[in-house]
């Protein structure tokens, strides 16, 4: 039995992880569930999965939940009522829960850094969906994981594809990573045609159904930029050896090229449950119900170069990766704030990448920032961006 602490259980990755747990009740068990504030769904998850600990980041919502789970509605609940906690203290308690073997980090944003570090220090393996954590603190997390002998198993579909393609291969013979991208819903449009994009337009992803923030990031190519930096840390490859290839059908989930020119890829119909399962059961492969790729029906798989002139989000990520130090934190923190403002209709679509560019050009890089410096820079920049558009 593998015991899981699930950070971000009410989100897109969180709910799909619970579908996997539901399919393998003899092998997977959830010990902790956490969310930001959606306690309605969390309550249903508590009834079904009976965790020991539940965490709601929002303190008022946590109190509300605690009251509800002690009410008669839960009277038929035969298990011990779970402990309820809130805030960062709660997230860290879930990440370090003694009964958990693996922590699946599916919270959105840099909020995941401290729980991830705490989980590694407590010797837990990490199934990592929360890419923002690795982008901003990869230089802390990767050596820490090595020192504690814990595995960082990718959940992001591209990184899982790379991980699967590298299985059994000599990493020293890895020449480059070919990171695939769908190109997002606005592929082919020019900058002038993007200025009036609304949150509703940008929330329609052609191939994947995901949380709001990552869907916007996919449309601006910032998601691909974050993934370049995520791949750097996960596979120890510099950004210049990571080539982004647009493959609009999202059939090839990524590829690796070796010194002899050979390329290995992982393909399949788009379904996040495969990378989630691969991380939870690694190195075992399990049955996953769903549509199979039928090459007789598949009409084409096409390739393009990413358009970094009209979608500068990706180019800026390579610049941030090249600069290193605190620059990826600037890239990520400014994006998090800008996307949140865009979703609340406070700024326009093009302001997202423009603000990242502007903040990066005025930032004085701190080399090898420690955790406090990373969180301080995040805080300062998010404040600065919010004030700029007040
Ligand atoms: P989502 O918005 O659907 O869910 C986010 C989860 O985090 C929710 O459970 C929410 O309650 C929780 N959360 C938000 N703020 C929180 C806070 N302050 N404290 C505690 N919990 C908080 O997001 P998602 O699409 O599931 O993405 C989660 C992570 O996985 C992101 O880092 C994303 O980039 C990554 N990812 C997602 C997908 C996908 O298909 N959705 C694919 C690859 C990678
Ligand atoms: Mg991805």
XYZ file of C-alpha atoms and ligand atoms in Angstrom:
435
model
C 0.000 0.000 0.000
C 1.329 3.437 -0.930
C 0.148 6.285 1.322
C -0.315 9.653 -0.337
C -0.514 13.188 0.958
C -2.288 15.177 -1.743
C -1.649 18.922 -1.812
C -4.289 20.652 -3.950
C -6.905 17.885 -3.962
C -9.759 20.018 -5.320
C -7.957 21.139 -8.488
C -7.600 19.607 -11.926
C -4.574 17.426 -11.049
C -5.902 16.771 -7.527
C -9.258 15.395 -8.692
C -7.610 13.287 -11.419
C -5.218 11.881 -8.804
C -8.227 10.849 -6.751
C -9.668 9.097 -9.824
C -6.469 7.044 -9.974
C -6.702 6.263 -6.236
C -10.344 5.248 -6.735
C -9.274 2.774 -9.443
C -6.577 1.180 -7.223
C -8.046 1.026 -3.701
C -5.876 -1.961 -2.734
C -2.665 -0.200 -3.643
C -3.174 3.507 -3.002
C -4.473 5.286 0.078
C -4.914 8.998 0.745
C -3.755 10.160 4.173
C -4.023 13.943 3.751
C -6.120 16.202 1.542
C -5.505 19.938 1.200
C -7.066 22.801 -0.727
C -7.168 26.586 -0.903
C -10.811 27.281 -0.076
C -13.223 24.942 -1.964
C -14.574 23.120 1.078
C -17.748 21.862 -0.650
C -15.784 19.464 -2.838
C -13.304 18.735 -0.048
C -16.150 17.498 2.161
C -17.155 14.942 -0.481
C -13.531 13.857 -0.784
C -13.266 13.400 2.998
C -16.315 11.128 3.022
C -14.948 9.004 0.207
C -11.238 8.825 1.003
C -11.263 9.131 4.825
C -7.957 10.965 5.324
C -6.282 11.521 8.715
C -5.643 15.197 8.080
C -7.357 17.859 5.989
C -6.016 21.336 5.395
C -7.808 24.391 4.064
C -5.389 27.246 3.468
C -8.075 29.864 4.177
C -8.518 29.955 7.945
C -12.206 30.971 7.975
C -13.065 28.206 5.532
C -11.082 25.741 7.647
C -13.155 26.671 10.710
C -16.342 26.354 8.683
C -15.293 22.893 7.510
C -14.351 21.790 11.003
C -17.802 22.741 12.255
C -19.485 20.920 9.383
C -17.606 17.672 9.732
C -18.521 17.561 13.411
C -22.218 18.085 12.527
C -24.945 15.386 12.200
C -24.470 15.335 8.418
C -21.288 13.453 9.146
C -22.927 11.316 11.885
C -22.892 8.201 9.696
C -19.168 8.700 9.189
C -17.664 5.606 10.732
C -14.008 6.600 10.691
C -12.280 8.908 13.083
C -13.105 12.522 12.116
C -9.949 13.939 10.487
C -7.940 16.691 12.040
C -8.486 20.080 10.314
C -5.680 22.603 9.955
C -5.131 25.821 7.965
C -2.470 28.107 6.499
C 1.160 27.300 5.751
C 1.413 25.454 9.051
C -1.317 23.094 7.832
C 0.283 22.591 4.401
C 3.597 21.723 6.045
C 1.868 19.315 8.439
C 0.259 17.566 5.461
C 3.566 17.476 3.590
C 5.367 15.868 6.531
C 2.585 13.590 7.825
C 4.290 10.549 9.308
C 1.939 8.029 7.669
C 2.536 9.371 4.120
C 5.138 7.793 1.802
C 4.741 10.197 -1.106
C 3.539 13.799 -1.428
C 1.791 14.738 -4.643
C 2.177 18.507 -5.026
C -0.740 19.796 -7.097
C -1.149 23.250 -5.581
C -0.813 26.089 -8.039
C 2.011 28.601 -7.672
C 5.051 29.295 -5.518
C 2.974 28.590 -2.401
C 4.228 25.021 -2.939
C 7.890 25.761 -2.164
C 7.878 25.483 1.623
C 5.699 22.342 1.832
C 7.844 20.664 -0.854
C 11.062 21.443 1.026
C 9.515 20.235 4.295
C 8.369 16.993 2.636
C 11.855 16.300 1.258
C 13.415 16.971 4.667
C 10.932 14.489 6.140
C 12.144 11.874 3.614
C 8.998 11.774 1.447
C 9.182 11.070 -2.267
C 7.646 13.869 -4.313
C 5.281 13.458 -7.265
C 5.640 16.951 -8.644
C 2.946 18.734 -10.632
C 3.632 22.131 -9.051
C 6.204 23.390 -11.573
C 6.437 26.943 -10.143
C 8.262 25.478 -7.127
C 11.028 23.934 -9.196
C 11.350 26.955 -11.478
C 12.009 29.311 -8.576
C 13.765 27.021 -6.082
C 15.194 24.180 -8.189
C 18.722 24.996 -7.005
C 17.586 24.316 -3.414
C 15.198 21.430 -4.039
C 17.268 19.171 -6.310
C 20.388 18.979 -4.081
C 18.160 18.624 -1.002
C 16.325 15.683 -2.585
C 19.656 14.066 -3.409
C 20.934 14.574 0.136
C 17.810 12.978 1.604
C 17.691 10.172 -0.959
C 14.154 11.035 -2.081
C 12.797 10.811 -5.609
C 11.314 13.767 -7.495
C 8.907 12.129 -9.937
C 7.470 14.395 -12.647
C 3.701 14.648 -13.089
C 3.768 17.323 -15.801
C 2.974 15.387 -19.006
C 6.025 16.571 -20.978
C 8.411 15.828 -18.125
C 6.844 12.447 -17.532
C 7.338 11.749 -21.259
C 11.008 12.744 -21.002
C 11.393 10.654 -17.845
C 9.789 7.642 -19.553
C 11.934 8.138 -22.674
C 15.108 8.188 -20.560
C 14.241 4.949 -18.798
C 17.225 2.598 -18.902
C 19.309 4.996 -21.019
C 22.705 6.407 -20.171
C 22.037 10.058 -19.260
C 25.588 10.956 -20.321
C 24.619 10.182 -23.921
C 21.649 12.594 -23.821
C 22.192 15.271 -26.451
C 19.005 17.282 -26.196
C 15.464 17.385 -24.939
C 12.683 18.049 -27.456
C 9.919 19.593 -25.371
C 6.620 19.556 -27.242
C 3.986 22.307 -27.050
C 0.448 22.581 -28.378
C 0.983 26.242 -29.238
C -2.174 27.176 -27.320
C -5.522 28.481 -28.594
C -4.064 31.577 -30.283
C -1.356 29.880 -32.357
C -0.958 31.654 -35.683
C -2.270 35.012 -34.468
C -0.228 38.196 -34.548
C 0.305 40.514 -31.589
C -2.200 43.085 -32.934
C -4.850 40.390 -32.938
C -4.263 39.506 -29.288
C -4.924 42.817 -27.544
C -8.644 42.236 -26.977
C -8.415 38.639 -25.744
C -10.694 38.087 -22.730
C -10.253 35.533 -19.918
C -13.062 33.469 -21.497
C -11.188 33.317 -24.841
C -7.944 32.326 -23.156
C -9.567 29.701 -20.939
C -10.418 27.525 -23.943
C -7.469 25.171 -24.398
C -7.636 23.031 -27.549
C -6.471 19.690 -26.048
C -6.302 19.749 -22.235
C -8.764 20.683 -19.500
C -6.726 22.278 -16.686
C -6.859 24.860 -13.888
C -7.354 28.522 -14.876
C -3.794 29.719 -14.223
C -2.034 27.030 -16.273
C -4.600 27.430 -19.075
C -3.754 31.137 -19.377
C -0.035 30.252 -19.164
C -0.476 27.770 -22.017
C -2.008 30.457 -24.192
C 0.844 32.937 -23.567
C 3.561 30.220 -23.913
C 4.650 31.117 -20.360
C 3.708 27.556 -19.409
C 6.216 26.245 -21.945
C 8.774 28.692 -20.575
C 8.199 27.395 -17.046
C 8.493 23.856 -18.404
C 11.882 24.593 -19.989
C 13.153 25.642 -16.544
C 11.407 22.692 -14.876
C 13.162 20.323 -17.321
C 16.515 21.985 -16.612
C 16.255 21.044 -12.952
C 14.653 17.642 -13.333
C 17.091 16.344 -15.934
C 20.201 18.462 -15.311
C 20.253 19.838 -18.868
C 20.983 23.521 -19.649
C 18.223 25.521 -21.383
C 20.151 25.726 -24.658
C 19.891 21.922 -24.921
C 16.109 22.084 -24.589
C 14.331 22.747 -27.871
C 10.642 23.554 -27.898
C 8.750 21.947 -30.780
C 5.144 22.923 -31.466
C 3.056 19.792 -32.094
C -0.534 21.059 -32.090
C -2.320 17.687 -31.786
C -0.678 16.959 -28.369
C 0.016 13.345 -29.341
C 3.786 13.377 -28.826
C 4.217 14.358 -25.189
C 7.970 15.037 -25.565
C 11.149 13.423 -26.892
C 14.834 12.965 -26.122
C 17.690 12.874 -28.610
C 20.914 10.988 -27.916
C 24.491 11.495 -29.118
C 24.019 8.957 -31.924
C 21.104 11.004 -33.331
C 18.498 8.498 -32.132
C 15.262 9.999 -30.780
C 12.927 8.347 -28.274
C 9.446 9.775 -27.670
C 6.390 8.996 -25.575
C 3.054 9.236 -27.377
C -0.558 8.742 -26.437
C -3.969 10.367 -26.294
C -3.811 13.388 -23.949
C -4.741 12.170 -20.441
C -3.063 13.481 -17.283
C -3.945 10.277 -15.448
C -1.091 8.506 -17.257
C 1.678 10.768 -15.878
C -0.040 10.779 -12.458
C -0.090 6.961 -12.434
C 3.442 6.682 -13.721
C 4.670 8.870 -10.837
C 2.623 7.039 -8.196
C 3.500 3.500 -9.323
C 6.991 4.113 -10.756
C 8.677 1.963 -12.024
C 5.589 -0.197 -12.509
C 3.090 0.356 -15.345
C -0.575 -0.220 -14.637
C -3.752 -0.510 -16.658
C -5.389 2.841 -17.407
C -8.840 2.845 -18.888
C -9.351 5.195 -21.809
C -9.071 5.783 -25.488
C -5.992 4.330 -27.224
C -4.103 6.046 -29.993
C -5.178 4.520 -33.317
C -2.565 5.221 -35.981
C -4.947 4.088 -38.729
C -7.345 6.857 -37.744
C -4.795 9.511 -36.838
C -4.597 11.699 -39.906
C -1.455 13.688 -39.106
C 1.059 14.830 -36.554
C 2.495 18.201 -37.553
C 5.411 20.270 -36.304
C 6.246 23.989 -36.122
C 8.759 26.353 -34.617
C 7.290 28.322 -31.662
C 6.372 31.926 -32.467
C 8.378 33.861 -29.890
C 7.851 37.228 -31.628
C 4.107 37.316 -31.090
C 4.311 35.195 -27.905
C 7.374 36.531 -26.055
C 6.602 34.487 -22.901
C 8.844 31.667 -24.103
C 11.747 33.889 -25.184
C 11.684 35.637 -21.784
C 11.905 32.252 -20.050
C 15.107 31.415 -21.936
C 16.466 34.810 -20.871
C 15.512 34.148 -17.237
C 17.035 30.663 -17.389
C 20.251 32.037 -18.927
C 20.542 34.686 -16.228
C 19.687 32.234 -13.427
C 19.781 33.223 -9.734
C 16.661 35.166 -8.786
C 15.598 35.931 -12.399
C 13.353 32.836 -12.766
C 11.614 33.939 -9.552
C 10.950 37.344 -11.123
C 9.621 35.715 -14.291
C 7.335 33.420 -12.316
C 6.152 35.795 -9.570
C 5.309 38.590 -12.013
C 3.443 36.108 -14.186
C 1.454 34.758 -11.222
C 0.340 38.260 -10.239
C -0.312 39.362 -13.833
C -2.406 36.270 -14.618
C -4.421 36.803 -11.473
C -5.042 40.452 -12.492
C -5.959 39.381 -16.029
C -8.445 36.796 -14.737
C -10.032 39.564 -12.631
C -10.134 41.812 -15.736
C -7.785 44.405 -14.228
C -5.259 44.187 -17.058
C -5.218 43.281 -20.736
C -3.901 40.061 -22.234
C -0.729 41.591 -23.674
C 0.073 43.215 -20.313
C 1.002 39.774 -18.965
C 4.152 39.263 -21.047
C 4.889 43.005 -21.228
C 4.954 43.235 -17.426
C 7.236 40.205 -17.122
C 9.638 41.803 -19.628
C 9.575 45.145 -17.849
C 10.154 43.694 -14.355
C 12.932 41.419 -15.595
C 14.785 44.308 -17.206
C 14.774 46.364 -14.011
C 15.653 43.486 -11.638
C 19.143 43.225 -10.195
C 19.838 39.483 -10.078
C 20.653 37.881 -6.744
C 22.892 34.861 -7.276
C 22.013 31.609 -5.586
C 19.121 33.110 -3.564
C 18.118 31.302 -0.384
C 14.514 30.516 0.463
C 13.920 33.774 2.369
C 15.339 35.832 -0.504
C 13.159 33.988 -3.040
C 10.007 34.575 -0.996
C 10.956 38.202 -0.342
C 11.519 38.898 -4.057
C 8.208 37.187 -4.840
C 6.416 39.338 -2.299
C 8.016 42.587 -3.455
C 7.347 41.931 -7.129
C 3.770 40.832 -6.686
C 3.148 44.017 -4.689
C 4.860 46.135 -7.322
C 2.823 44.623 -10.166
C -0.458 44.964 -8.260
C 0.293 48.648 -7.479
C 1.255 49.369 -11.087
C -2.280 48.517 -12.264
C -4.265 49.903 -9.337
P -6.104 24.127 -10.147
O -6.253 25.582 -10.075
O -7.115 23.302 -10.847
O -5.953 23.529 -8.669
C -5.071 24.095 -7.740
C -5.227 23.447 -6.384
O -4.401 24.180 -5.458
C -6.644 23.493 -5.808
O -6.891 22.323 -5.062
C -6.603 24.696 -4.883
O -7.528 24.589 -3.830
C -5.182 24.600 -4.367
N -4.690 25.890 -3.873
C -4.735 27.077 -4.508
N -4.212 28.045 -3.733
C -3.812 27.433 -2.594
C -3.221 27.890 -1.405
N -2.915 29.168 -1.191
N -2.947 26.974 -0.457
C -3.267 25.691 -0.625
N -3.835 25.199 -1.717
C -4.103 26.073 -2.691
O -4.648 23.846 -10.769
P -4.138 22.597 -11.611
O -4.443 22.819 -13.038
O -4.544 21.328 -10.963
O -2.565 22.777 -11.464
C -1.870 22.485 -10.272
C -0.366 22.478 -10.547
O -0.080 21.435 -11.472
C 0.132 23.779 -11.208
O 1.422 24.053 -10.748
C 0.175 23.425 -12.684
O 1.117 24.174 -13.392
C 0.547 21.966 -12.626
N 0.114 21.187 -13.801
C -1.210 21.057 -14.095
C -1.621 20.331 -15.201
C -3.078 20.130 -15.513
O -3.403 19.374 -16.437
N -3.992 20.744 -14.806
C -0.660 19.745 -16.030
C 0.671 19.888 -15.701
C 1.063 20.601 -14.590
Mg 2.826 20.327 -19.285
